[in-house]
Amino acid sequence: MEDVIQRMAGKSYNSKMDVKSAFHCIPIRDIDTYKTGFVTPDGHYEFLRMPFGVTNGPSTMTRAIKLAYSHLAHHNVNTYIDDISTSHDDFNYHLKVIYKIFEATQKAGFKLTREKKRQFAVSEITLLVELFLKMVSSFISRTEWKASCHENASRTLKDAETRYHSNELECTAVHWALTEKFRLYLLGHKFQLITDNYTTAYVVAKSAINRKFARYLVDLAQFDFTTEHRPGKQNVIADHLSRFPTPPVCLTVTASYESDICAKQKRDDFCQHIFRLLREKNPNKRTMSIKCKNNIDNNTLVRVKDNNSKSVVVIVKGMREKTLIACHDDVGHMDAKKTLHNLQLRYWWPNMRKDCKAYVRSCHKCQIVNRRTANAYGLLQQLPIPSTPWEIVSADHIICLPETRNGIQICCPN
């Protein structure tokens, strides 16, 4: 579409035509019409012309129209989907080209619409206006359209480009914008490149070629432009969004899960008993054993692991189900082994392994989704090898059949 607009730009006389029922202008082979068949209360029908909704229908229609007018391409006749447009500066030559379009239309078996869509020898024409109005009608109602448009262009970085230095990224952006995105509009015209990156402006404007940017400079040599360095503070148009001040946001901080555990431990009998034993000044042998396995960290009872490398929080009885939900349900319903591993990284309570297996085994979602890895229920086992013929006999039977005249409803096939 950009190529069509570029070839039509600045012309004095423009014309546009629309192929009438372009889909139905393409016949279907007789051997393929059955593929389009459909049934209605009135009977069975088949399309003889290409209908809407078939696979590759739009591309087939576009290709047929393009082939019908391809010999007029050097007369600046452009086709886009089912639209035909042409533009010239000479009025008489413009009329001759329109006549050639009519001849090509008649030869291809197409018809042109007689509606308001067609326009002849006008200074301005509209292309695909219905398509754009339908796609962005809600946006157009809130936007003020102007004759001059400034396009914004961007793309995501490739894997290798993510490791570039900022200076090299700026040069890459200039190279992509000039040689790929806007090449059609810039080639052959003198323009000015404004950048807030001093290295980019220096490298592009300097006559001596830097080996690191030599490939970029060779590609940019085909353009006629000058470079201007504009500091970031003055380059407010390009950096408006990235430099737009963000107002401070007030966030509400709620109590953490660990603080909730600390409060529950103070009301739990088991934890309070451990607290009292840890605070004894003259501990006996049993108390010393408990002190080796437990500790108080920031007013929270923790369990010391065997290697003394890390401590885990002791979970009271009222919070164990909530902890199991966090380590099993919220992380993807893992099996008992992985769920227990997640628990052991941060928490501990008596008989935690037993509670974990029981919870995972009784999980409703796991029972629905997971399939059994063992044999199905029943007396399923391998049959022994028979020693004599007809020692083991098996047969299939079918029940719930319509009753025969003899009253039979079960069938045993041979």
Tab-separated table of C-alpha atoms in Angstrom:
chain	number	residue	atom	x	y	z
A	1	MET	CA	0.000	0.000	0.000
A	2	GLU	CA	2.879	2.392	0.692
A	3	ASP	CA	4.227	1.805	-2.832
A	4	VAL	CA	0.836	2.703	-4.326
A	5	ILE	CA	0.622	5.922	-2.319
A	6	GLN	CA	4.193	6.865	-3.267
A	7	ARG	CA	3.511	6.443	-7.014
A	8	MET	CA	0.309	8.491	-6.792
A	9	ALA	CA	1.705	11.307	-4.667
A	10	GLY	CA	1.746	14.756	-6.300
A	11	LYS	CA	-0.215	13.786	-9.443
A	12	SER	CA	-2.789	16.241	-10.830
A	13	TYR	CA	-5.354	13.716	-12.101
A	14	ASN	CA	-6.338	10.642	-10.114
A	15	SER	CA	-8.942	7.986	-10.839
A	16	LYS	CA	-10.210	5.049	-8.849
A	17	MET	CA	-12.438	2.122	-9.800
A	18	ASP	CA	-13.746	-0.865	-7.896
A	19	VAL	CA	-14.324	-4.360	-9.305
A	20	LYS	CA	-17.932	-5.384	-8.748
A	21	SER	CA	-18.401	-8.655	-6.834
A	22	ALA	CA	-14.774	-9.600	-7.346
A	23	PHE	CA	-15.174	-12.955	-5.572
A	24	HIS	CA	-18.037	-14.019	-7.838
A	25	CYS	CA	-16.046	-13.127	-10.960
A	26	ILE	CA	-13.813	-16.167	-10.474
A	27	PRO	CA	-15.393	-19.464	-11.686
A	28	ILE	CA	-14.927	-22.783	-9.895
A	29	ARG	CA	-13.843	-25.886	-11.804
A	30	ASP	CA	-16.665	-28.329	-12.433
A	31	ILE	CA	-14.846	-31.114	-10.578
A	32	ASP	CA	-14.534	-28.913	-7.465
A	33	THR	CA	-18.039	-27.461	-7.165
A	34	TYR	CA	-19.148	-30.283	-4.865
A	35	LYS	CA	-16.716	-28.978	-2.243
A	36	THR	CA	-18.852	-25.845	-1.837
A	37	GLY	CA	-22.143	-27.717	-1.478
A	38	PHE	CA	-24.609	-26.879	1.278
A	39	VAL	CA	-28.056	-28.132	2.231
A	40	THR	CA	-31.127	-25.997	2.893
A	41	PRO	CA	-34.773	-26.936	3.467
A	42	ASP	CA	-35.280	-26.364	-0.275
A	43	GLY	CA	-32.565	-28.778	-1.388
A	44	HIS	CA	-28.842	-29.173	-2.105
A	45	TYR	CA	-26.942	-26.313	-3.749
A	46	GLU	CA	-23.382	-25.800	-4.982
A	47	PHE	CA	-21.482	-22.627	-5.868
A	48	LEU	CA	-20.414	-22.160	-9.484
A	49	ARG	CA	-18.459	-19.007	-8.606
A	50	MET	CA	-16.014	-18.507	-5.749
A	51	PRO	CA	-17.965	-17.626	-2.572
A	52	PHE	CA	-16.854	-15.688	0.473
A	53	GLY	CA	-15.149	-17.555	3.291
A	54	VAL	CA	-13.183	-20.154	1.319
A	55	THR	CA	-9.540	-20.799	2.131
A	56	ASN	CA	-7.155	-18.635	0.064
A	57	GLY	CA	-10.156	-16.871	-1.474
A	58	PRO	CA	-8.881	-13.308	-0.918
A	59	SER	CA	-5.399	-14.140	-2.220
A	60	THR	CA	-6.875	-15.872	-5.299
A	61	MET	CA	-9.079	-12.864	-6.038
A	62	THR	CA	-6.197	-10.421	-5.530
A	63	ARG	CA	-3.920	-12.453	-7.800
A	64	ALA	CA	-6.575	-12.649	-10.551
A	65	ILE	CA	-7.097	-8.873	-10.526
A	66	LYS	CA	-3.359	-8.203	-10.498
A	67	LEU	CA	-2.805	-10.491	-13.511
A	68	ALA	CA	-5.653	-8.842	-15.439
A	69	TYR	CA	-4.026	-5.389	-15.212
A	70	SER	CA	-0.333	-6.320	-14.946
A	71	HIS	CA	0.383	-5.200	-18.550
A	72	LEU	CA	-0.670	-1.656	-17.553
A	73	ALA	CA	1.770	-1.327	-14.654
A	74	HIS	CA	4.118	0.899	-16.689
A	75	HIS	CA	1.150	3.283	-17.188
A	76	ASN	CA	1.017	3.769	-13.387
A	77	VAL	CA	-2.036	1.531	-12.983
A	78	ASN	CA	-2.097	0.145	-9.451
A	79	THR	CA	-4.241	-2.625	-7.972
A	80	TYR	CA	-4.835	-3.240	-4.293
A	81	ILE	CA	-7.291	-6.032	-3.410
A	82	ASP	CA	-10.304	-5.100	-5.603
A	83	ASP	CA	-9.418	-1.396	-6.052
A	84	ILE	CA	-7.892	-0.090	-9.302
A	85	SER	CA	-6.250	3.337	-9.290
A	86	THR	CA	-4.184	5.404	-11.696
A	87	SER	CA	-2.606	8.873	-11.511
A	88	HIS	CA	-0.987	11.189	-14.080
A	89	ASP	CA	-0.135	14.827	-14.676
A	90	ASP	CA	-1.370	14.950	-18.309
A	91	PHE	CA	-5.165	14.885	-18.691
A	92	ASN	CA	-5.296	13.407	-22.216
A	93	TYR	CA	-2.836	10.662	-21.322
A	94	HIS	CA	-4.891	9.991	-18.200
A	95	LEU	CA	-8.027	9.437	-20.304
A	96	LYS	CA	-6.175	7.012	-22.608
A	97	VAL	CA	-5.045	4.953	-19.629
A	98	ILE	CA	-8.605	4.826	-18.274
A	99	TYR	CA	-9.772	3.520	-21.668
A	100	LYS	CA	-7.080	0.809	-21.514
A	101	ILE	CA	-8.352	-0.147	-18.051
A	102	PHE	CA	-11.873	-0.545	-19.466
A	103	GLU	CA	-10.555	-2.790	-22.235
A	104	ALA	CA	-8.612	-4.948	-19.764
A	105	THR	CA	-11.688	-5.195	-17.541
A	106	GLN	CA	-13.864	-6.378	-20.429
A	107	LYS	CA	-11.230	-8.864	-21.591
A	108	ALA	CA	-10.888	-10.383	-18.094
A	109	GLY	CA	-14.652	-10.709	-17.660
A	110	PHE	CA	-14.837	-8.292	-14.742
A	111	LYS	CA	-17.341	-5.531	-14.122
A	112	LEU	CA	-16.838	-2.158	-12.452
A	113	THR	CA	-19.231	-0.736	-9.901
A	114	ARG	CA	-21.504	2.161	-10.797
A	115	GLU	CA	-21.695	3.387	-7.235
A	116	LYS	CA	-20.101	6.468	-5.669
A	117	LYS	CA	-16.918	4.503	-5.044
A	118	ARG	CA	-15.527	5.287	-8.486
A	119	GLN	CA	-13.822	8.627	-9.101
A	120	PHE	CA	-12.361	9.955	-12.367
A	121	ALA	CA	-9.789	12.699	-12.970
A	122	VAL	CA	-9.987	14.263	-9.524
A	123	SER	CA	-7.268	15.896	-7.477
A	124	GLU	CA	-7.788	13.581	-4.480
A	125	ILE	CA	-9.162	10.054	-4.125
A	126	THR	CA	-9.891	7.779	-1.168
A	127	LEU	CA	-8.600	4.210	-0.988
A	128	LEU	CA	-9.885	1.517	1.406
A	129	VAL	CA	-11.918	4.136	3.240
A	130	GLU	CA	-14.641	1.655	4.258
A	131	LEU	CA	-12.081	-0.790	5.641
A	132	PHE	CA	-10.397	1.828	7.802
A	133	LEU	CA	-13.662	3.356	8.989
A	134	LYS	CA	-14.882	-0.049	10.138
A	135	MET	CA	-11.604	-0.925	11.905
A	136	VAL	CA	-10.977	2.353	13.746
A	137	SER	CA	-14.376	4.033	13.854
A	138	SER	CA	-14.311	4.286	17.642
A	139	PHE	CA	-10.830	5.803	17.545
A	140	ILE	CA	-11.633	8.302	14.769
A	141	SER	CA	-14.484	9.789	16.770
A	142	ARG	CA	-12.028	10.867	19.497
A	143	THR	CA	-9.141	11.953	17.262
A	144	GLU	CA	-8.576	15.176	15.369
A	145	TRP	CA	-7.172	14.294	11.931
A	146	LYS	CA	-4.825	16.701	10.183
A	147	ALA	CA	-3.393	16.804	6.683
A	148	SER	CA	0.204	16.356	7.893
A	149	CYS	CA	1.042	13.155	9.763
A	150	HIS	CA	4.189	12.256	11.682
A	151	GLU	CA	4.758	8.525	11.842
A	152	ASN	CA	6.309	6.824	14.839
A	153	ALA	CA	8.365	3.692	14.226
A	154	SER	CA	9.794	1.113	16.596
A	155	ARG	CA	10.640	-2.574	16.823
A	156	THR	CA	11.860	-5.028	19.439
A	157	LEU	CA	15.561	-5.767	19.733
A	158	LYS	CA	16.990	-9.028	18.468
A	159	ASP	CA	18.843	-11.327	20.835
A	160	ALA	CA	22.288	-10.096	19.763
A	161	GLU	CA	21.182	-6.444	19.834
A	162	THR	CA	20.207	-6.675	23.500
A	163	ARG	CA	23.926	-6.839	24.314
A	164	TYR	CA	24.859	-3.750	22.260
A	165	HIS	CA	26.217	-0.603	23.856
A	166	SER	CA	23.835	2.359	23.895
A	167	ASN	CA	25.862	4.143	21.205
A	168	GLU	CA	25.693	1.117	18.923
A	169	LEU	CA	21.959	0.803	19.576
A	170	GLU	CA	21.434	4.415	18.485
A	171	CYS	CA	23.326	3.752	15.248
A	172	THR	CA	21.311	0.577	14.712
A	173	ALA	CA	18.082	2.547	15.110
A	174	VAL	CA	19.219	5.127	12.542
A	175	HIS	CA	20.284	2.393	10.124
A	176	TRP	CA	16.954	0.549	10.446
A	177	ALA	CA	14.834	3.691	10.106
A	178	LEU	CA	16.636	4.940	6.988
A	179	THR	CA	17.389	1.705	5.111
A	180	GLU	CA	14.214	-0.245	5.912
A	181	LYS	CA	11.308	1.643	7.455
A	182	PHE	CA	11.417	5.006	5.636
A	183	ARG	CA	13.689	4.201	2.681
A	184	LEU	CA	10.828	4.609	0.211
A	185	TYR	CA	10.257	8.213	1.293
A	186	LEU	CA	13.847	9.324	1.904
A	187	LEU	CA	15.746	7.898	-1.052
A	188	GLY	CA	16.410	10.640	-3.593
A	189	HIS	CA	15.398	13.470	-1.252
A	190	LYS	CA	17.554	15.708	0.921
A	191	PHE	CA	16.638	15.546	4.605
A	192	GLN	CA	18.048	16.232	8.060
A	193	LEU	CA	18.770	13.619	10.746
A	194	ILE	CA	18.354	14.924	14.315
A	195	THR	CA	19.618	12.763	17.187
A	196	ASP	CA	20.358	13.309	20.864
A	197	ASN	CA	23.209	10.780	20.802
A	198	TYR	CA	26.482	12.599	20.207
A	199	THR	CA	28.348	9.467	19.102
A	200	THR	CA	25.800	8.739	16.383
A	201	ALA	CA	25.930	12.294	15.068
A	202	TYR	CA	29.737	12.266	15.120
A	203	VAL	CA	30.138	8.867	13.425
A	204	VAL	CA	27.614	9.579	10.676
A	205	ALA	CA	28.927	13.069	9.899
A	206	LYS	CA	32.662	12.255	10.093
A	207	SER	CA	34.417	11.470	6.835
A	208	ALA	CA	36.817	8.976	8.437
A	209	ILE	CA	35.107	5.584	8.703
A	210	ASN	CA	35.078	3.840	12.056
A	211	ARG	CA	35.559	0.098	11.564
A	212	LYS	CA	32.864	-0.740	14.101
A	213	PHE	CA	30.246	1.270	12.207
A	214	ALA	CA	31.631	0.795	8.682
A	215	ARG	CA	28.760	-1.437	7.571
A	216	TYR	CA	26.196	1.117	8.714
A	217	LEU	CA	27.988	3.980	6.966
A	218	VAL	CA	28.206	2.072	3.673
A	219	ASP	CA	24.418	1.539	3.672
A	220	LEU	CA	23.734	5.163	4.669
A	221	ALA	CA	25.924	6.514	1.850
A	222	GLN	CA	23.022	6.175	-0.609
A	223	PHE	CA	21.064	8.915	1.210
A	224	ASP	CA	21.542	12.679	0.960
A	225	PHE	CA	21.200	14.078	4.472
A	226	THR	CA	22.863	16.215	7.107
A	227	THR	CA	23.257	15.380	10.795
A	228	GLU	CA	22.410	17.592	13.765
A	229	HIS	CA	23.080	16.791	17.415
A	230	ARG	CA	20.307	17.955	19.720
A	231	PRO	CA	20.839	17.422	23.486
A	232	GLY	CA	18.329	15.259	25.289
A	233	LYS	CA	16.901	18.158	27.283
A	234	GLN	CA	16.009	19.944	24.051
A	235	ASN	CA	14.821	16.807	22.242
A	236	VAL	CA	11.458	16.885	23.984
A	237	ILE	CA	9.442	15.560	21.043
A	238	ALA	CA	11.259	12.234	20.685
A	239	ASP	CA	11.766	11.633	24.412
A	240	HIS	CA	8.446	12.963	25.670
A	241	LEU	CA	7.087	9.638	26.930
A	242	SER	CA	10.341	8.366	28.417
A	243	ARG	CA	11.083	11.687	30.153
A	244	PHE	CA	7.505	12.364	31.273
A	245	PRO	CA	7.554	12.782	35.078
A	246	THR	CA	5.717	10.068	36.974
A	247	PRO	CA	3.747	11.285	40.001
A	248	PRO	CA	4.380	9.467	43.293
A	249	VAL	CA	1.960	6.654	44.032
A	250	CYS	CA	0.753	5.803	47.521
A	251	LEU	CA	0.904	2.073	48.209
A	252	THR	CA	-0.832	0.307	51.070
A	253	VAL	CA	1.484	-2.196	52.740
A	254	THR	CA	-0.284	-5.114	54.432
A	255	ALA	CA	1.094	-7.442	57.059
A	256	SER	CA	3.201	-10.236	55.640
A	257	TYR	CA	2.583	-13.937	55.993
A	258	GLU	CA	5.550	-14.254	58.375
A	259	SER	CA	4.181	-11.598	60.737
A	260	ASP	CA	0.870	-13.453	60.788
A	261	ILE	CA	2.745	-16.627	61.745
A	262	CYS	CA	4.483	-14.790	64.580
A	263	ALA	CA	1.147	-13.653	65.994
A	264	LYS	CA	-0.316	-17.168	65.768
A	265	GLN	CA	2.709	-18.700	67.513
A	266	LYS	CA	2.121	-16.530	70.578
A	267	ARG	CA	-1.350	-18.082	70.958
A	268	ASP	CA	-0.338	-21.680	70.248
A	269	ASP	CA	0.249	-24.037	73.211
A	270	PHE	CA	2.958	-26.094	71.480
A	271	CYS	CA	4.989	-23.024	70.473
A	272	GLN	CA	4.598	-21.415	73.886
A	273	HIS	CA	5.912	-24.591	75.519
A	274	ILE	CA	9.007	-24.498	73.256
A	275	PHE	CA	9.463	-20.794	74.033
A	276	ARG	CA	9.530	-21.516	77.772
A	277	LEU	CA	12.058	-24.331	77.372
A	278	LEU	CA	14.353	-22.140	75.270
A	279	ARG	CA	14.328	-19.396	77.926
A	280	GLU	CA	15.299	-21.707	80.805
A	281	LYS	CA	18.631	-20.783	82.375
A	282	ASN	CA	19.461	-24.239	83.767
A	283	PRO	CA	18.315	-26.662	81.071
A	284	ASN	CA	18.409	-30.405	81.551
A	285	LYS	CA	19.381	-32.974	78.924
A	286	ARG	CA	15.917	-32.940	77.277
A	287	THR	CA	15.841	-29.160	77.157
A	288	MET	CA	19.303	-29.064	75.596
A	289	SER	CA	18.098	-31.375	72.840
A	290	ILE	CA	15.198	-29.011	72.111
A	291	LYS	CA	17.537	-25.992	72.134
A	292	CYS	CA	19.753	-27.640	69.530
A	293	LYS	CA	16.813	-28.054	67.157
A	294	ASN	CA	14.905	-24.809	67.809
A	295	ASN	CA	15.707	-21.140	68.107
A	296	ILE	CA	14.056	-17.730	68.422
A	297	ASP	CA	14.641	-15.360	65.522
A	298	ASN	CA	12.995	-11.921	65.638
A	299	ASN	CA	10.369	-13.163	68.142
A	300	THR	CA	9.531	-16.062	65.821
A	301	LEU	CA	10.075	-19.723	66.611
A	302	VAL	CA	12.252	-21.354	63.961
A	303	ARG	CA	13.514	-24.877	63.403
A	304	VAL	CA	17.262	-25.338	62.898
A	305	LYS	CA	18.224	-27.840	60.210
A	306	ASP	CA	20.734	-30.591	60.826
A	307	ASN	CA	23.561	-28.805	59.026
A	308	ASN	CA	22.835	-25.524	60.884
A	309	SER	CA	22.966	-23.708	57.548
A	310	LYS	CA	19.417	-22.446	57.501
A	311	SER	CA	16.416	-22.080	59.779
A	312	VAL	CA	12.791	-22.607	58.807
A	313	VAL	CA	9.660	-21.214	60.430
A	314	VAL	CA	7.582	-23.435	62.701
A	315	ILE	CA	3.960	-23.507	61.504
A	316	VAL	CA	1.180	-23.727	64.073
A	317	LYS	CA	-1.685	-26.168	63.614
A	318	GLY	CA	-4.199	-23.546	62.505
A	319	MET	CA	-2.039	-22.368	59.578
A	320	ARG	CA	-0.883	-25.698	58.165
A	321	GLU	CA	-3.703	-26.033	55.647
A	322	LYS	CA	-3.087	-22.496	54.377
A	323	THR	CA	0.604	-23.309	54.023
A	324	LEU	CA	-0.167	-26.517	52.114
A	325	ILE	CA	-2.405	-24.571	49.736
A	326	ALA	CA	0.389	-22.063	49.083
A	327	CYS	CA	2.962	-24.800	48.399
A	328	HIS	CA	0.692	-27.117	46.385
A	329	ASP	CA	-2.349	-25.413	44.848
A	330	ASP	CA	-0.762	-22.040	44.090
A	331	VAL	CA	2.327	-23.482	42.363
A	332	GLY	CA	0.657	-25.846	39.901
A	333	HIS	CA	-0.536	-28.895	41.898
A	334	MET	CA	2.794	-30.711	42.018
A	335	ASP	CA	3.154	-34.231	43.374
A	336	ALA	CA	3.768	-35.038	47.032
A	337	LYS	CA	7.550	-35.190	46.658
A	338	LYS	CA	7.881	-31.734	45.081
A	339	THR	CA	5.293	-30.237	47.422
A	340	LEU	CA	7.209	-31.558	50.425
A	341	HIS	CA	10.417	-30.103	48.999
A	342	ASN	CA	8.776	-26.667	48.729
A	343	LEU	CA	7.584	-26.934	52.316
A	344	GLN	CA	10.967	-28.002	53.679
A	345	LEU	CA	12.647	-24.961	52.157
A	346	ARG	CA	10.809	-22.542	54.463
A	347	TYR	CA	8.556	-24.301	56.984
A	348	TRP	CA	8.419	-27.124	59.541
A	349	TRP	CA	5.888	-28.746	61.833
A	350	PRO	CA	5.582	-32.203	63.418
A	351	ASN	CA	4.534	-34.978	60.992
A	352	MET	CA	4.837	-32.581	58.029
A	353	ARG	CA	5.662	-35.396	55.588
A	354	LYS	CA	2.544	-37.352	56.589
A	355	ASP	CA	0.290	-34.277	56.346
A	356	CYS	CA	1.737	-33.370	52.939
A	357	LYS	CA	1.078	-36.821	51.455
A	358	ALA	CA	-2.444	-36.890	52.859
A	359	TYR	CA	-3.241	-33.426	51.469
A	360	VAL	CA	-1.914	-34.177	47.974
A	361	ARG	CA	-3.709	-37.534	47.920
A	362	SER	CA	-7.021	-35.854	48.820
A	363	CYS	CA	-6.635	-32.872	46.447
A	364	HIS	CA	-9.804	-32.724	44.345
A	365	LYS	CA	-8.228	-31.203	41.224
A	366	CYS	CA	-5.352	-33.693	41.261
A	367	GLN	CA	-7.811	-36.578	41.435
A	368	ILE	CA	-9.728	-35.246	38.426
A	369	VAL	CA	-6.777	-34.401	36.177
A	370	ASN	CA	-4.125	-36.981	37.039
A	371	ARG	CA	-4.400	-40.432	35.524
A	372	ARG	CA	-3.655	-43.620	37.383
A	373	THR	CA	-0.182	-45.072	36.842
A	374	ALA	CA	-1.075	-48.438	38.391
A	375	ASN	CA	-3.360	-51.120	36.986
A	376	ALA	CA	-7.075	-50.471	36.965
A	377	TYR	CA	-9.245	-51.784	39.757
A	378	GLY	CA	-10.463	-55.360	39.391
A	379	LEU	CA	-9.078	-58.858	38.919
A	380	LEU	CA	-6.801	-57.859	36.045
A	381	GLN	CA	-3.771	-60.110	35.647
A	382	GLN	CA	-2.003	-62.173	33.042
A	383	LEU	CA	-3.755	-65.402	32.165
A	384	PRO	CA	-1.774	-68.626	32.551
A	385	ILE	CA	-0.696	-70.492	29.451
A	386	PRO	CA	-3.400	-73.131	28.731
A	387	SER	CA	-2.335	-76.755	28.709
A	388	THR	CA	-5.180	-78.089	26.523
A	389	PRO	CA	-7.383	-76.608	23.768
A	390	TRP	CA	-10.578	-74.869	24.881
A	391	GLU	CA	-9.267	-74.614	28.424
A	392	ILE	CA	-9.781	-70.830	28.331
A	393	VAL	CA	-12.559	-69.341	26.204
A	394	SER	CA	-13.350	-65.613	25.778
A	395	ALA	CA	-16.200	-63.978	23.896
A	396	ASP	CA	-17.592	-60.494	23.255
A	397	HIS	CA	-21.238	-59.701	23.696
A	398	ILE	CA	-23.483	-56.769	22.814
A	399	ILE	CA	-26.501	-55.941	24.970
A	400	CYS	CA	-29.406	-53.454	24.828
A	401	LEU	CA	-30.230	-54.354	21.214
A	402	PRO	CA	-33.775	-54.167	19.816
A	403	GLU	CA	-35.660	-57.289	20.788
A	404	THR	CA	-36.100	-59.818	17.976
A	405	ARG	CA	-39.209	-61.838	17.259
A	406	ASN	CA	-37.737	-64.660	19.337
A	407	GLY	CA	-37.146	-62.318	22.294
A	408	ILE	CA	-33.338	-62.109	21.918
A	409	GLN	CA	-31.559	-58.874	22.947
A	410	ILE	CA	-27.947	-60.080	23.388
A	411	CYS	CA	-25.570	-60.820	20.519
A	412	CYS	CA	-22.364	-62.874	20.816
A	413	PRO	CA	-20.330	-62.510	17.594
A	414	ASN	CA	-18.074	-65.314	16.433
